[in-house]
Amino acid sequence: MSKNLNLLISLLFIFAGCSEDYLPKPMGYNRIDLPERAFVPLENGRPYTFQHSVHALVEVDSFNLQETAWINLNYKELGGKVHFTYLELDTKGKDIKTVVNDAINLTAKHQIKAYGIEESVLLTPQGYAGVVAELTGEVPTQFQFFVTDSTRNFLRAALYFETAMKNDSLAPVIEYIKVDMAHLINTLEFKQ
């Protein structure tokens, strides 16, 4: 009798588990654990200084080794890099009008794939002027900015990712790095 009862209970579980209302689960996104924020000053040796995230490794930009002031902040754990280019104004045809137009044109090249480009003018606590550009859509760089003292120094940066993931799944990482960049901009000081 107990064998029959066990068989009956087992069959009930099997049939109760079968349902015609099965729906597949939608594809999920990878879980991204964002590190806690902490900042350190940039090491000396460049014509500018700022505070950057302890989670970003400072690297010499290998694209143009002659430009020793060009660096990358590599967020290895998050798969992103912020490329910095520095120009000293009034040398080799690098006047403020030319470099600002070049920076705006570099951002505008993304209009082909961008859903939108939102630009904001800023003034830092040190009195420097700049422009922040936030790009939406499947573009290679979602955040760019430049800051200048308008007389001698010009610093431009752009955020890139080393992945082919859709930008909507990268949104938490993009927002995290944008906050880091806002802190960096507010602590930026030119030495010349």
mmCIF file of C-alpha atoms in Angstrom:
data_model
loop_
_atom_site.group_PDB
_atom_site.id
_atom_site.type_symbol
_atom_site.label_atom_id
_atom_site.label_comp_id
_atom_site.label_asym_id
_atom_site.label_seq_id
_atom_site.Cartn_x
_atom_site.Cartn_y
_atom_site.Cartn_z
ATOM 1 C CA MET A 1 0.000 0.000 0.000
ATOM 2 C CA SER A 2 2.801 2.434 0.820
ATOM 3 C CA LYS A 3 4.426 1.670 -2.567
ATOM 4 C CA ASN A 4 1.181 2.565 -4.309
ATOM 5 C CA LEU A 5 0.858 5.724 -2.255
ATOM 6 C CA ASN A 6 4.463 6.766 -3.109
ATOM 7 C CA LEU A 7 3.810 6.069 -6.803
ATOM 8 C CA LEU A 8 0.608 8.111 -6.705
ATOM 9 C CA ILE A 9 2.344 11.074 -5.003
ATOM 10 C CA SER A 10 5.224 10.916 -7.504
ATOM 11 C CA LEU A 11 2.806 10.938 -10.430
ATOM 12 C CA LEU A 12 0.932 13.908 -8.943
ATOM 13 C CA PHE A 13 4.203 15.892 -8.713
ATOM 14 C CA ILE A 14 5.123 15.014 -12.278
ATOM 15 C CA PHE A 15 1.750 16.043 -13.714
ATOM 16 C CA ALA A 16 1.473 19.124 -11.505
ATOM 17 C CA GLY A 17 4.879 20.294 -12.789
ATOM 18 C CA CYS A 18 3.792 20.010 -16.426
ATOM 19 C CA SER A 19 2.002 23.052 -17.685
ATOM 20 C CA GLU A 20 1.142 24.306 -21.131
ATOM 21 C CA ASP A 21 1.631 27.921 -20.014
ATOM 22 C CA TYR A 22 5.430 27.808 -20.289
ATOM 23 C CA LEU A 23 7.059 31.069 -21.349
ATOM 24 C CA PRO A 24 10.790 31.332 -21.986
ATOM 25 C CA LYS A 25 12.656 33.832 -19.845
ATOM 26 C CA PRO A 26 13.887 36.946 -21.648
ATOM 27 C CA MET A 27 17.605 37.460 -22.150
ATOM 28 C CA GLY A 28 19.156 39.206 -19.168
ATOM 29 C CA TYR A 29 22.024 41.601 -18.819
ATOM 30 C CA ASN A 30 25.285 40.867 -17.081
ATOM 31 C CA ARG A 31 25.459 42.003 -13.501
ATOM 32 C CA ILE A 32 27.818 44.927 -13.107
ATOM 33 C CA ASP A 33 29.194 45.617 -9.641
ATOM 34 C CA LEU A 34 30.417 49.194 -9.496
ATOM 35 C CA PRO A 35 33.268 49.940 -7.089
ATOM 36 C CA GLU A 36 33.010 52.478 -4.293
ATOM 37 C CA ARG A 37 34.293 55.923 -5.263
ATOM 38 C CA ALA A 38 37.694 57.119 -4.100
ATOM 39 C CA PHE A 39 40.077 59.605 -5.732
ATOM 40 C CA VAL A 40 43.824 60.267 -5.796
ATOM 41 C CA PRO A 41 45.834 63.126 -7.325
ATOM 42 C CA LEU A 42 47.456 62.607 -10.715
ATOM 43 C CA GLU A 43 51.203 62.066 -10.432
ATOM 44 C CA ASN A 44 53.450 65.000 -11.398
ATOM 45 C CA GLY A 45 55.221 65.364 -14.711
ATOM 46 C CA ARG A 46 52.385 66.811 -16.794
ATOM 47 C CA PRO A 47 51.319 70.416 -17.430
ATOM 48 C CA TYR A 48 48.048 69.731 -15.611
ATOM 49 C CA THR A 49 46.851 67.949 -12.508
ATOM 50 C CA PHE A 50 43.519 66.569 -11.298
ATOM 51 C CA GLN A 51 42.060 63.950 -9.011
ATOM 52 C CA HIS A 52 41.130 60.676 -10.684
ATOM 53 C CA SER A 53 39.503 57.447 -9.551
ATOM 54 C CA VAL A 54 41.678 54.933 -7.704
ATOM 55 C CA HIS A 55 40.038 52.322 -9.947
ATOM 56 C CA ALA A 56 41.496 53.895 -13.105
ATOM 57 C CA LEU A 57 45.046 53.084 -14.097
ATOM 58 C CA VAL A 58 46.993 56.027 -15.589
ATOM 59 C CA GLU A 59 48.701 54.951 -18.829
ATOM 60 C CA VAL A 60 50.819 56.790 -21.372
ATOM 61 C CA ASP A 61 48.865 57.088 -24.606
ATOM 62 C CA SER A 62 50.541 54.676 -27.035
ATOM 63 C CA PHE A 63 48.857 56.300 -30.045
ATOM 64 C CA ASN A 64 51.204 59.279 -30.076
ATOM 65 C CA LEU A 65 54.327 58.710 -27.992
ATOM 66 C CA GLN A 66 55.775 62.144 -28.872
ATOM 67 C CA GLU A 67 52.974 63.776 -26.868
ATOM 68 C CA THR A 68 54.055 62.999 -23.310
ATOM 69 C CA ALA A 69 51.063 64.851 -21.831
ATOM 70 C CA TRP A 70 48.575 62.534 -23.582
ATOM 71 C CA ILE A 71 47.317 59.844 -21.218
ATOM 72 C CA ASN A 72 44.588 57.253 -20.792
ATOM 73 C CA LEU A 73 42.642 56.471 -17.659
ATOM 74 C CA ASN A 74 42.013 52.743 -17.970
ATOM 75 C CA TYR A 75 39.028 51.387 -16.023
ATOM 76 C CA LYS A 76 40.122 47.768 -16.585
ATOM 77 C CA GLU A 77 37.422 46.195 -14.409
ATOM 78 C CA LEU A 78 34.716 48.165 -16.226
ATOM 79 C CA GLY A 79 36.170 47.771 -19.730
ATOM 80 C CA GLY A 80 36.424 51.504 -20.447
ATOM 81 C CA LYS A 81 39.163 54.005 -21.204
ATOM 82 C CA VAL A 82 39.157 57.769 -21.097
ATOM 83 C CA HIS A 83 41.611 59.187 -23.663
ATOM 84 C CA PHE A 84 43.121 62.581 -22.788
ATOM 85 C CA THR A 85 44.836 64.860 -25.276
ATOM 86 C CA TYR A 86 46.589 67.997 -24.110
ATOM 87 C CA LEU A 87 47.608 70.918 -26.309
ATOM 88 C CA GLU A 88 49.616 73.975 -25.434
ATOM 89 C CA LEU A 89 47.922 76.903 -27.155
ATOM 90 C CA ASP A 90 49.658 79.457 -29.393
ATOM 91 C CA THR A 91 52.237 76.934 -30.587
ATOM 92 C CA LYS A 92 52.384 75.403 -34.077
ATOM 93 C CA GLY A 93 49.092 76.976 -35.183
ATOM 94 C CA LYS A 94 47.211 75.771 -32.109
ATOM 95 C CA ASP A 95 45.165 78.851 -31.313
ATOM 96 C CA ILE A 96 42.022 78.601 -29.173
ATOM 97 C CA LYS A 97 39.623 78.982 -32.122
ATOM 98 C CA THR A 98 41.273 76.182 -34.122
ATOM 99 C CA VAL A 99 41.439 73.629 -31.283
ATOM 100 C CA VAL A 100 37.867 74.323 -30.109
ATOM 101 C CA ASN A 101 36.580 73.896 -33.685
ATOM 102 C CA ASP A 102 38.564 70.646 -34.008
ATOM 103 C CA ALA A 103 37.077 69.318 -30.749
ATOM 104 C CA ILE A 104 33.528 70.223 -31.810
ATOM 105 C CA ASN A 105 34.080 68.638 -35.254
ATOM 106 C CA LEU A 106 35.369 65.411 -33.646
ATOM 107 C CA THR A 107 32.163 65.199 -31.632
ATOM 108 C CA ALA A 108 30.005 66.070 -34.638
ATOM 109 C CA LYS A 109 31.460 63.141 -36.635
ATOM 110 C CA HIS A 110 29.347 60.855 -34.445
ATOM 111 C CA GLN A 111 26.087 62.392 -35.710
ATOM 112 C CA ILE A 112 25.790 59.590 -38.258
ATOM 113 C CA LYS A 113 25.064 56.991 -35.550
ATOM 114 C CA ALA A 114 24.071 59.176 -32.611
ATOM 115 C CA TYR A 115 20.410 59.563 -31.691
ATOM 116 C CA GLY A 116 21.329 62.831 -30.048
ATOM 117 C CA ILE A 117 24.227 64.960 -28.867
ATOM 118 C CA GLU A 118 23.640 67.131 -25.824
ATOM 119 C CA GLU A 119 26.301 69.762 -25.227
ATOM 120 C CA SER A 120 26.652 71.831 -22.074
ATOM 121 C CA VAL A 121 28.970 74.747 -21.437
ATOM 122 C CA LEU A 122 30.711 74.689 -18.064
ATOM 123 C CA LEU A 123 32.841 76.843 -15.819
ATOM 124 C CA THR A 124 35.135 75.054 -13.356
ATOM 125 C CA PRO A 125 35.864 76.210 -9.796
ATOM 126 C CA GLN A 126 39.296 77.394 -11.064
ATOM 127 C CA GLY A 127 37.623 79.615 -13.695
ATOM 128 C CA TYR A 128 38.335 77.432 -16.738
ATOM 129 C CA ALA A 129 35.732 77.144 -19.501
ATOM 130 C CA GLY A 130 34.698 73.930 -21.158
ATOM 131 C CA VAL A 131 32.094 71.928 -23.013
ATOM 132 C CA VAL A 132 30.674 68.534 -22.069
ATOM 133 C CA ALA A 133 29.078 66.446 -24.829
ATOM 134 C CA GLU A 134 26.857 63.466 -24.021
ATOM 135 C CA LEU A 135 26.038 61.236 -26.972
ATOM 136 C CA THR A 136 23.175 58.760 -27.133
ATOM 137 C CA GLY A 137 22.818 55.845 -29.508
ATOM 138 C CA GLU A 138 25.212 53.161 -30.656
ATOM 139 C CA VAL A 139 28.254 55.412 -30.850
ATOM 140 C CA PRO A 140 31.841 54.474 -29.950
ATOM 141 C CA THR A 141 32.139 57.309 -27.415
ATOM 142 C CA GLN A 142 29.250 58.296 -25.175
ATOM 143 C CA PHE A 143 30.917 61.101 -23.237
ATOM 144 C CA GLN A 144 33.436 63.753 -24.285
ATOM 145 C CA PHE A 145 34.613 67.034 -22.866
ATOM 146 C CA PHE A 146 37.224 69.719 -23.173
ATOM 147 C CA VAL A 147 38.451 72.304 -20.688
ATOM 148 C CA THR A 148 40.643 75.322 -21.420
ATOM 149 C CA ASP A 149 41.999 78.431 -19.759
ATOM 150 C CA SER A 150 41.642 80.097 -23.220
ATOM 151 C CA THR A 151 45.234 81.367 -23.233
ATOM 152 C CA ARG A 152 47.767 78.532 -22.844
ATOM 153 C CA ASN A 153 46.158 75.155 -22.082
ATOM 154 C CA PHE A 154 43.586 72.882 -23.695
ATOM 155 C CA LEU A 155 42.618 69.407 -22.399
ATOM 156 C CA ARG A 156 40.195 67.139 -24.274
ATOM 157 C CA ALA A 157 38.901 63.723 -23.200
ATOM 158 C CA ALA A 158 36.675 61.004 -24.662
ATOM 159 C CA LEU A 159 35.308 57.814 -23.098
ATOM 160 C CA TYR A 160 35.585 54.566 -25.098
ATOM 161 C CA PHE A 161 34.713 50.955 -24.322
ATOM 162 C CA GLU A 162 36.541 47.828 -25.463
ATOM 163 C CA THR A 163 33.346 45.868 -25.976
ATOM 164 C CA ALA A 164 30.659 45.458 -28.602
ATOM 165 C CA MET A 165 27.880 45.478 -25.996
ATOM 166 C CA LYS A 166 24.884 47.695 -26.578
ATOM 167 C CA ASN A 167 25.167 51.054 -24.862
ATOM 168 C CA ASP A 168 21.927 50.541 -22.939
ATOM 169 C CA SER A 169 23.519 47.619 -21.087
ATOM 170 C CA LEU A 170 26.591 49.786 -20.429
ATOM 171 C CA ALA A 171 24.449 52.628 -19.052
ATOM 172 C CA PRO A 172 25.330 52.040 -15.361
ATOM 173 C CA VAL A 173 29.067 52.022 -16.170
ATOM 174 C CA ILE A 174 28.764 55.112 -18.382
ATOM 175 C CA GLU A 175 26.951 56.993 -15.607
ATOM 176 C CA TYR A 176 29.543 55.864 -13.050
ATOM 177 C CA ILE A 177 32.457 57.123 -15.169
ATOM 178 C CA LYS A 178 30.623 60.382 -15.985
ATOM 179 C CA VAL A 179 30.429 61.166 -12.258
ATOM 180 C CA ASP A 180 34.163 60.416 -11.965
ATOM 181 C CA MET A 181 34.835 62.775 -14.880
ATOM 182 C CA ALA A 182 32.760 65.537 -13.261
ATOM 183 C CA HIS A 183 34.989 65.238 -10.167
ATOM 184 C CA LEU A 184 38.077 65.265 -12.395
ATOM 185 C CA ILE A 185 36.912 68.420 -14.222
ATOM 186 C CA ASN A 186 36.195 70.197 -10.934
ATOM 187 C CA THR A 187 39.681 69.407 -9.599
ATOM 188 C CA LEU A 188 41.575 70.145 -12.843
ATOM 189 C CA GLU A 189 44.350 72.722 -12.602
ATOM 190 C CA PHE A 190 46.747 73.807 -15.320
ATOM 191 C CA LYS A 191 50.316 74.396 -14.128
ATOM 192 C CA GLN A 192 51.298 76.995 -16.725
#
